[in-house]
Amino acid sequence: MHFIVKVFSEIIIKSPPVRKRFIKQLRDNLRKLLADKGVNVDVQRDWEKIEIVAPDADEATIAQVSEVLAHTPGIANFSLIKAYPVGDLEDIFQKVLPHWKDALAGKTFCVRARRHGNHEFTSTQLEQYVGGGLLQHTDAKGVELRKPDITVPLEVKWDRLFVIASKTQGMGGFPLGAQDPVLSLISGGFDSTVSTYLCIKRGLRAHYCFFNLGGRAHEIGVKEVSYYLWNKYGASHRVKFVTVPFEDVVREILEKVDNAYMGVTLKRMMLRAAEKVAESLDIPALVTGESVAQVSSQTLVNLNVIDRAIETVVLRPLATMDKGDIIDIARKIGTETFAAQMPEYCGVISVNPTTKAKLHKVEREEANFDMAILERAIAERRAQNIDEIVNELDADLSVPVVADIGAGQIVIDIRHPDEEEVNPLRLDGVNILKIPFYGLNNKFPTLEQGAQYYLYCQKGVMSQLHAANLKDAGHLNVGVYRPEPQSACTI
């Protein structure tokens, strides 16, 4: 196995010291991520790319490495390179053809060859021969030397031929650790998950802050989607998940604040609490999923009033995005199913919310608010490492966790179908049901309730959250199958 990883174009145009630091950070991140998955590879960098090599890797390892590369910030694209012994021109063409036949259909192309060593052909002859063969034996539209749709790169290095077997688009952006951290105010819906993802993509190490307005199901759902975002896109760095109990704050707003100003006041209270959390973690910026004019509290006038509650900068990656575009991104990154299933809780509902809040009126309403309640909520916050959230489940919702499964028992694989396809679960004599996490709540009650079921996911985190949620709903016949100990991420 040999991957060539091209870094994001904005990294290339940085000054030499910054460029060197960014590429080194990306290499270190990849080493951590691959080691965490148990993949033994050699990861090296140079001035513009990173190479990942494992001579004895099997197809499962290649698939695992591809999965990591596709979801690691800082990568523009990556190519899987196949190496062959160098033969004559016809032999080279026959080795190239299977890798490019489908990709060239309906496209213009050209062949570009690099050659090192002494051979019976020149680089130009190699390009002409392979290009002519591809034109005759594929459905390519034609050869275009100046601006082709596709460039077929080849490299002959002494007695070895290197051919690109596949090329995959990466996330782009900057590697995590290259920028300062942020604190994302996350509710689990479309907006907050997408805004968090966009920050991660930009290299911002996103910690999570959840305001619990009431309801355990909502908290479990938000923990689950937060873990998903971290595990899929940001697991090279450990982050915190902070829960702030806001039920009493909501109650005080309902009792003391004018109806029209409830929403704006709640947002200002959240920012005040988030600022204190951020200061305790030495984080210089907050992130929200607000989009201009999406709801009444998000008019420019109201956002201006909301931001004046604190001094910390507030980033809004979705400020000018349409809701449809936000949902499209959520679908692409895998959080749409979480958001669609997320339990809703609205603690503050204004019948006639203001869209043009006046700062002096908001401050007058807040003068009736007992700030000691807000201070108490901040003091009672709970912070935990994102990869350890299952350890904080209440004792009354704890579920059995087993490392061994015997023949005849039932395991439910709750992973996303894409993840299950890359690394399928195989257990001899065990009945394996495939029910993705987003369909589990509806499907589980229809199963035979006299049987015992064990939920499975890659690390046992999401399975334990779902098992606890099912137990909370009254299903006592559920546990977790976790064959390996939960791995910890190194900072």
Short mmCIF file of N, CA and C in Angstrom, two decimals, residues 5 47 93 161 163 297 329 349 482:
data_model
loop_
_atom_site.label_atom_id
_atom_site.label_comp_id
_atom_site.label_asym_id
_atom_site.label_seq_id
_atom_site.Cartn_x
_atom_site.Cartn_y
_atom_site.Cartn_z
N VAL A 5 -0.47 11.82 -0.43
CA VAL A 5 -1.44 12.77 0.11
C VAL A 5 -1.02 14.19 -0.25
N TRP A 47 8.02 18.71 1.24
CA TRP A 47 7.64 20.11 1.12
C TRP A 47 6.20 20.33 0.67
N PHE A 93 1.14 -0.20 -20.85
CA PHE A 93 -0.23 0.18 -21.20
C PHE A 93 -1.25 -0.79 -20.60
N LEU A 161 7.25 0.67 -12.07
CA LEU A 161 6.23 1.51 -12.67
C LEU A 161 5.21 1.85 -11.58
N VAL A 163 1.55 3.58 -10.87
CA VAL A 163 0.29 3.98 -11.50
C VAL A 163 -0.71 4.38 -10.41
N SER A 297 -34.87 35.69 16.52
CA SER A 297 -33.73 36.17 17.33
C SER A 297 -32.48 36.40 16.48
N ILE A 329 -25.17 20.12 3.51
CA ILE A 329 -23.89 19.82 4.16
C ILE A 329 -24.08 18.78 5.26
N ILE A 349 -40.76 30.06 24.58
CA ILE A 349 -41.55 30.28 23.37
C ILE A 349 -42.22 31.64 23.49
N ARG A 482 -18.80 -4.90 23.46
CA ARG A 482 -17.59 -4.11 23.21
C ARG A 482 -16.38 -5.06 23.33
#
